[in-house]
mmCIF file of C-alpha atoms in Angstrom:
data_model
loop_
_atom_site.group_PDB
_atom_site.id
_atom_site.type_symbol
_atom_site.label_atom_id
_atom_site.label_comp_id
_atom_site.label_asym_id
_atom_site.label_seq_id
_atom_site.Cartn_x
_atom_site.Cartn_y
_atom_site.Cartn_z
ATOM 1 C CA UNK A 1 -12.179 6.850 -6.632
ATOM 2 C CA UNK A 2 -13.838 7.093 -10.425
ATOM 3 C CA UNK A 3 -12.089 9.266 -12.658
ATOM 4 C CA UNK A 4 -13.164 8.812 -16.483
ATOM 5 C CA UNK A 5 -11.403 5.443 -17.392
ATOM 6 C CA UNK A 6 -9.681 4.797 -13.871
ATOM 7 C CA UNK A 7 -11.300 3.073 -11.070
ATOM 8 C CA UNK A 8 -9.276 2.446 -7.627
ATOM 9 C CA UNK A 9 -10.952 1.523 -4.102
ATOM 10 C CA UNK A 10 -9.943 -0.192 -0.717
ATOM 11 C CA UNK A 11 -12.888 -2.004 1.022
ATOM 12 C CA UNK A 12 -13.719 -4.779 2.621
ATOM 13 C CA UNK A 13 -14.727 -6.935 -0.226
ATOM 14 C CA UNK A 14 -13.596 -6.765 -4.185
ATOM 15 C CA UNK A 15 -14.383 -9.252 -6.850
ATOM 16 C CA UNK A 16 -13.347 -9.475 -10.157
ATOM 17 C CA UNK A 17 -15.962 -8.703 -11.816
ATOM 18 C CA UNK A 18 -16.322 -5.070 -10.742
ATOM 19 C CA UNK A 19 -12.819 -4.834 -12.007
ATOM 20 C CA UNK A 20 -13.422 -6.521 -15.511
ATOM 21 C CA UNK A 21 -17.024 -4.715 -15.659
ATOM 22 C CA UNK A 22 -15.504 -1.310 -14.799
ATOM 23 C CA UNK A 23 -12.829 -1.865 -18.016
ATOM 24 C CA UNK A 24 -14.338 -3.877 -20.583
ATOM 25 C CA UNK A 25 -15.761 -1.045 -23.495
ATOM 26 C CA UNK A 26 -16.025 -1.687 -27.258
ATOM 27 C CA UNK A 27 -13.221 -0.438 -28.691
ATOM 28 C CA UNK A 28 -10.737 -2.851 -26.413
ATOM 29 C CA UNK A 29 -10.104 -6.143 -27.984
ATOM 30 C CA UNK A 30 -8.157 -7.141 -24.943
ATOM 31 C CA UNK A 31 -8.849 -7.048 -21.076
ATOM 32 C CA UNK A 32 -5.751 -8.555 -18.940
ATOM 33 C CA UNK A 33 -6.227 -9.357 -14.803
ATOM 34 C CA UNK A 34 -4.721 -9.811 -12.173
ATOM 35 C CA UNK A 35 -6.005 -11.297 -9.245
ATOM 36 C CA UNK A 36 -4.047 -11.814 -5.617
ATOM 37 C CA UNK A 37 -5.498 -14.249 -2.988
ATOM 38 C CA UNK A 38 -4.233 -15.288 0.333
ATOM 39 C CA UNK A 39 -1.458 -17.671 0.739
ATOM 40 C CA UNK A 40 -2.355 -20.723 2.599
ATOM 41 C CA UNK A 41 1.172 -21.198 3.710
ATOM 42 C CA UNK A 42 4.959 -19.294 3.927
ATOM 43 C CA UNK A 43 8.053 -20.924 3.691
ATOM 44 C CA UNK A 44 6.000 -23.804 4.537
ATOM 45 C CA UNK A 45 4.553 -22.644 7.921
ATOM 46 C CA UNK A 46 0.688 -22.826 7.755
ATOM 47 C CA UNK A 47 -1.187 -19.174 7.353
ATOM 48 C CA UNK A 48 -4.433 -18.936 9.291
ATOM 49 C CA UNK A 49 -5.361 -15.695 7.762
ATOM 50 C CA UNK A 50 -4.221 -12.258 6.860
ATOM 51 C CA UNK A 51 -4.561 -8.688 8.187
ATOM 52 C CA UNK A 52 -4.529 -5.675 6.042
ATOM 53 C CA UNK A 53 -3.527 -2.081 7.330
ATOM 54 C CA UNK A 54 -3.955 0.809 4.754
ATOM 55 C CA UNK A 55 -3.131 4.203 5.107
ATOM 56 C CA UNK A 56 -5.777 4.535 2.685
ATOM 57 C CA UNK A 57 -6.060 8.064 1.403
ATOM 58 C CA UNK A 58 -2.341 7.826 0.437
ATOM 59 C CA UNK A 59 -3.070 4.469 -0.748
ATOM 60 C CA UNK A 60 -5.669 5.838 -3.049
ATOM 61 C CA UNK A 61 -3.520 8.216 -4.448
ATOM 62 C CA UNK A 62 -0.669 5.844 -4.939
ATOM 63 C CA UNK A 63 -3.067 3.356 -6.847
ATOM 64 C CA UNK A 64 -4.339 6.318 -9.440
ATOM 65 C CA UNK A 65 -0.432 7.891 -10.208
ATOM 66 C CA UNK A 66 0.014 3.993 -11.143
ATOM 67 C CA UNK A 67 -3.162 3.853 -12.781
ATOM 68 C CA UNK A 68 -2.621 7.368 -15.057
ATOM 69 C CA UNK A 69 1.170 6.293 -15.569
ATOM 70 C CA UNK A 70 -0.238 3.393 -16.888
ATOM 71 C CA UNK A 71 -2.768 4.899 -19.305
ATOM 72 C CA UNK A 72 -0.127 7.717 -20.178
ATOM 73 C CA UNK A 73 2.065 5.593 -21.460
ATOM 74 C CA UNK A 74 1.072 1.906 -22.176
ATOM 75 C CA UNK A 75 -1.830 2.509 -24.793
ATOM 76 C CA UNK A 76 -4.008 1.215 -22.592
ATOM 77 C CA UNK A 77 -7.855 2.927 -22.167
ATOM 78 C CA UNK A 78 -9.189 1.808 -18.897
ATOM 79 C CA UNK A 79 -7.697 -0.024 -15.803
ATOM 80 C CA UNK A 80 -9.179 -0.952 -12.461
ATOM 81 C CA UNK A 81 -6.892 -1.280 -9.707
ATOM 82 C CA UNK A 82 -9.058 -2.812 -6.227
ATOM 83 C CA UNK A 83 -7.404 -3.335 -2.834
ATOM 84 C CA UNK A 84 -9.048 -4.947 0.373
ATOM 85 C CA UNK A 85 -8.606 -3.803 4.050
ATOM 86 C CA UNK A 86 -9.073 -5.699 7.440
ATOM 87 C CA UNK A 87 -8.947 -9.503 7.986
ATOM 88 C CA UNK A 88 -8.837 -12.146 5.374
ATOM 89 C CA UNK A 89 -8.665 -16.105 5.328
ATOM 90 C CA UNK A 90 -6.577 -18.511 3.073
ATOM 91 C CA UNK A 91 -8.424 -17.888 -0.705
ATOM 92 C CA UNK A 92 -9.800 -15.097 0.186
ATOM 93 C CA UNK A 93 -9.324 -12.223 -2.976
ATOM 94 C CA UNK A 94 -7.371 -9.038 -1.514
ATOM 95 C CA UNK A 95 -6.094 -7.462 -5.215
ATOM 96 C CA UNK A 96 -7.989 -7.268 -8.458
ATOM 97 C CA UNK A 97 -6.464 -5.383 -11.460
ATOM 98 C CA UNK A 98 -8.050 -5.780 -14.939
ATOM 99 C CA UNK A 99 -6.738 -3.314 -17.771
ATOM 100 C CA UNK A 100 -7.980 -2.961 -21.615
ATOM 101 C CA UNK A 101 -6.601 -2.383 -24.281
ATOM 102 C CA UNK A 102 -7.301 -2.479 -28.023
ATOM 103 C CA UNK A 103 -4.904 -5.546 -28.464
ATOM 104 C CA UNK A 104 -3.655 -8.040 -25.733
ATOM 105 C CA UNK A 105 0.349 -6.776 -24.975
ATOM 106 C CA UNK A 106 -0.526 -3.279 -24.061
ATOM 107 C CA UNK A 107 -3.180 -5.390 -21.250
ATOM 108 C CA UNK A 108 -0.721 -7.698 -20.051
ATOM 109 C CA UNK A 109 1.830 -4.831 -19.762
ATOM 110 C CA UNK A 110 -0.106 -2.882 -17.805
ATOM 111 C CA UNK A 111 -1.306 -5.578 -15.533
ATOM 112 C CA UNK A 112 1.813 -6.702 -15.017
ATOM 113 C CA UNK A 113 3.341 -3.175 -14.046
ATOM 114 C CA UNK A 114 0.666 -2.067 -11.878
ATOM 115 C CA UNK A 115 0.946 -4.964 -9.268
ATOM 116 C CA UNK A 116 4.280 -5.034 -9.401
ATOM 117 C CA UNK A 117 4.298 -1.451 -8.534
ATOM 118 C CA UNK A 118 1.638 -1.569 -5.846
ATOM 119 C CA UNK A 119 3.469 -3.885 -4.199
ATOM 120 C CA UNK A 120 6.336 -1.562 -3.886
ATOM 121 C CA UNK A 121 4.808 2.027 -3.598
ATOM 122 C CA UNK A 122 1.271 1.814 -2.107
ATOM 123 C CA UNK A 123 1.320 2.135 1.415
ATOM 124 C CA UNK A 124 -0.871 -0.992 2.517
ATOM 125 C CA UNK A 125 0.477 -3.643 5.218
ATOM 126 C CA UNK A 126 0.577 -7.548 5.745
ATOM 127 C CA UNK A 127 0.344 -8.974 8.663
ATOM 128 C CA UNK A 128 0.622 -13.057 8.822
ATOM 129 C CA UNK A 129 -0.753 -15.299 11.815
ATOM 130 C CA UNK A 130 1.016 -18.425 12.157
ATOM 131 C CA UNK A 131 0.192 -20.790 14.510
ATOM 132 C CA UNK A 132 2.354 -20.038 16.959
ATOM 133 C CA UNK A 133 2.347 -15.761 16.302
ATOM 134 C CA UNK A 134 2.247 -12.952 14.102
ATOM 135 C CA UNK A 135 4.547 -11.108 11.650
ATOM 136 C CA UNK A 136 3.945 -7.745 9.609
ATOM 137 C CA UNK A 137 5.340 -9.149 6.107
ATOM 138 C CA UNK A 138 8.307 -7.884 4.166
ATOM 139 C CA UNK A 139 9.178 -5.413 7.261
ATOM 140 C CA UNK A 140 12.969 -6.399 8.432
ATOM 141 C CA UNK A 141 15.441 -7.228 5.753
ATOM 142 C CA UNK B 19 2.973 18.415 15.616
ATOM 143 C CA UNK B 20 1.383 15.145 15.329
ATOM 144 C CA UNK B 21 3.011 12.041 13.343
ATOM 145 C CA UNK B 22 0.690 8.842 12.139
ATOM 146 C CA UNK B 23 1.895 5.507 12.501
ATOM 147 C CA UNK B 24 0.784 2.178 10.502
ATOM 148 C CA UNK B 25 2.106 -1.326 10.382
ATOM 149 C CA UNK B 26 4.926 -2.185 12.407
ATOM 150 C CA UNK B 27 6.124 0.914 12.907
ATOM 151 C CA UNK B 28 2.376 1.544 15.051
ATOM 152 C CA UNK B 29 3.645 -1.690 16.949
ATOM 153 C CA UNK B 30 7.230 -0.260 17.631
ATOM 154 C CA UNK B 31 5.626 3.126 18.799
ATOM 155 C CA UNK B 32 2.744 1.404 20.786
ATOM 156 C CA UNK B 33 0.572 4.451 19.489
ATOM 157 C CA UNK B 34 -1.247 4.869 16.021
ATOM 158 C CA UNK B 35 -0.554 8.891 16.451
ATOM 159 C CA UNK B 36 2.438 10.596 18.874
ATOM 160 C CA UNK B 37 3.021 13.995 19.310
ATOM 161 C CA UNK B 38 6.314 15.839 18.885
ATOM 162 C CA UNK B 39 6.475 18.356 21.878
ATOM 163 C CA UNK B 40 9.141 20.214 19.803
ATOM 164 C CA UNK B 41 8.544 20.279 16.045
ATOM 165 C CA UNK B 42 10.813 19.617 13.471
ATOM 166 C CA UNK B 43 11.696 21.657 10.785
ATOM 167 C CA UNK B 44 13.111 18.792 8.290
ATOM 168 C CA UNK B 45 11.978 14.851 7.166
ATOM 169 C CA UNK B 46 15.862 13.954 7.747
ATOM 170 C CA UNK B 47 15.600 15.826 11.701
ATOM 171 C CA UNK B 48 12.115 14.041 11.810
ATOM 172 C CA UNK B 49 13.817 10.351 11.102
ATOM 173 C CA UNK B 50 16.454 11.015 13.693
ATOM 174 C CA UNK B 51 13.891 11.899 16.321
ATOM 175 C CA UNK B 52 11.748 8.699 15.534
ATOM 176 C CA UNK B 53 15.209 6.561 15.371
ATOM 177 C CA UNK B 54 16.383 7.982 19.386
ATOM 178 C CA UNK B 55 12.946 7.880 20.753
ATOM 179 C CA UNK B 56 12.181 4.363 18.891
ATOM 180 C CA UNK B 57 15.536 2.235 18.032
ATOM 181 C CA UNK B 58 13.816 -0.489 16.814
ATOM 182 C CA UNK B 59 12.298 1.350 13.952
ATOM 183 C CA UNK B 60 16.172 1.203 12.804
ATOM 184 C CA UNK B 61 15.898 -2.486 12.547
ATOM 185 C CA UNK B 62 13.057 -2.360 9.567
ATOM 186 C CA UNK B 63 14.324 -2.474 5.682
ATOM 187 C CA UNK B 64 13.344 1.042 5.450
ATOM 188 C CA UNK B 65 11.172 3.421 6.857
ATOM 189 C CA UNK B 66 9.394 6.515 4.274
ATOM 190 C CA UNK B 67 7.575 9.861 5.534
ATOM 191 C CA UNK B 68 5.542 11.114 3.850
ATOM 192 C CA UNK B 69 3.999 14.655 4.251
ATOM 193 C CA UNK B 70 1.051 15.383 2.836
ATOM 194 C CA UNK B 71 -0.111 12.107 1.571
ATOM 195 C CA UNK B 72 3.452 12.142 -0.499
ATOM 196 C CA UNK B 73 6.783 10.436 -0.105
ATOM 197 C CA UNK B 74 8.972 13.295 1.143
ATOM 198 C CA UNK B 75 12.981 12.967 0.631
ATOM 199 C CA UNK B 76 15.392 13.224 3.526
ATOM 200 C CA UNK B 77 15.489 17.283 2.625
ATOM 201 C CA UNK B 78 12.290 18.294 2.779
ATOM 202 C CA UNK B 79 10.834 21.202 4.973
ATOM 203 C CA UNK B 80 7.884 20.160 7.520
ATOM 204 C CA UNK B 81 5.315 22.565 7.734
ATOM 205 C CA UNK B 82 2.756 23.147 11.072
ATOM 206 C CA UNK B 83 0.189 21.793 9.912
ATOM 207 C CA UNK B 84 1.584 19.013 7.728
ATOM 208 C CA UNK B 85 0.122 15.489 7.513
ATOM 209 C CA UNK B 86 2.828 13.323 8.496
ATOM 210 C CA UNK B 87 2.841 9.796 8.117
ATOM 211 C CA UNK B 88 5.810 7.016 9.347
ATOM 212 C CA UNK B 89 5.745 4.541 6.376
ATOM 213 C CA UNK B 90 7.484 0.895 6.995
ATOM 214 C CA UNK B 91 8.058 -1.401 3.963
ATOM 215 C CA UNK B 92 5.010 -2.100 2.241
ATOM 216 C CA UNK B 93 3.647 -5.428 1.693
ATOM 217 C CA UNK B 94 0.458 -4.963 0.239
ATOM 218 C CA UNK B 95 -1.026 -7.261 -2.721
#
């Protein structure tokens, strides 16, 4: 999804450079990112790769409320905010969020709050294979 | 009425989409319904609906029609 200044999409394959491209515009001194990559390991069991399940048209919605929260109220201009979907190996990129701003804290602030928020609104799922099995992340307390 | 599933609770379920022969009129009757017909979706650290794309509370009226989704904890990122 494109709206003027926000840019949020789940697909196969994101790099940062879509992200920081999408952002970077001459009036912002300051472009913060995030980047998220798979684990190689969890609590110190080996991770053979990753499995993402979106419900992706709530997922896309989630992203841009963080997104225009984000411009609304952290003097920040433009912000990218890029998910994967399906399987992924150890390294592998899965989030990319860049943000600008005219100076660096209003960036960093945004960054910071918009993965730390997608983690905890957007409705995307992790599922770990181990050696010996499988386990949807995060799911029993 | 027709309920989507992802994640674990798809697992639990066996099905990405079930059917409720009778609807529901409320999120919190909904939950209940999920709970008796799936107990181990009790286990989980929570479990959302969301109608329409939207987090609904436990009050909220369910509409024919509605897209409803059975949200587990998130893990994305």
């Amino acid at each position: 999804m494109r709206i003027m200044n926000i840019l949020t999409a789940i697909k196969d394959h994101i790099t940062v450079q879509e992200a920081t491209d999408f952002v970077q515009t001459p009036e912002c001194g300051g472009v913060a990112v995030f980047v998220g990559t798979v684990r190689n390991q969890t609590r110190g069991k080996k991770v053979h790769r990753l499995f993402f399940e979106c419900y992706t048209p709530m997922a896309l919605l989630e992203m841009e409320k963080i997104a225009q929260y984000t411009r609304e109220t952290m003097g920040i201009h433009k912000i990218a905010i890029l998910h994967v979907s399906g399987e992924k190996l150890p390294g592998d990129t899965v989030v990319v969020i860049a943000a600008a701003a005219p100076h660096r804290g209003a960036a960093f602030t945004a960054c910071q709050y918009a993965i730390d928020t997608l983690k905890e609104t957007v409705p995307i799922w992790k599922k770990e294979y181990f050696e010996d099995g499988e386990v949807w992340v995060a799911a029993h307390p | 009425m027709r309920i989507l599933l992802f994640g674990i609770a798809k697992d639990i379920a066996g099905a990405p989409v079930i059917e409720l022969e009778t609807p529901v009129q409320q999120v919190a009757a909904l939950r209940e319904h999920l709970y008796n017909r799936y107990p181990r979706l009790r286990e989980l650290r929570s479990c959302m609906i969301a109608v329409n794309k939207v987090y609904a509370g436990d009050n909220e009226a369910l509409q024919p029609g509605d897209e409803i989704a059975v949200i587990p904890p998130v893990s994305g990122g």
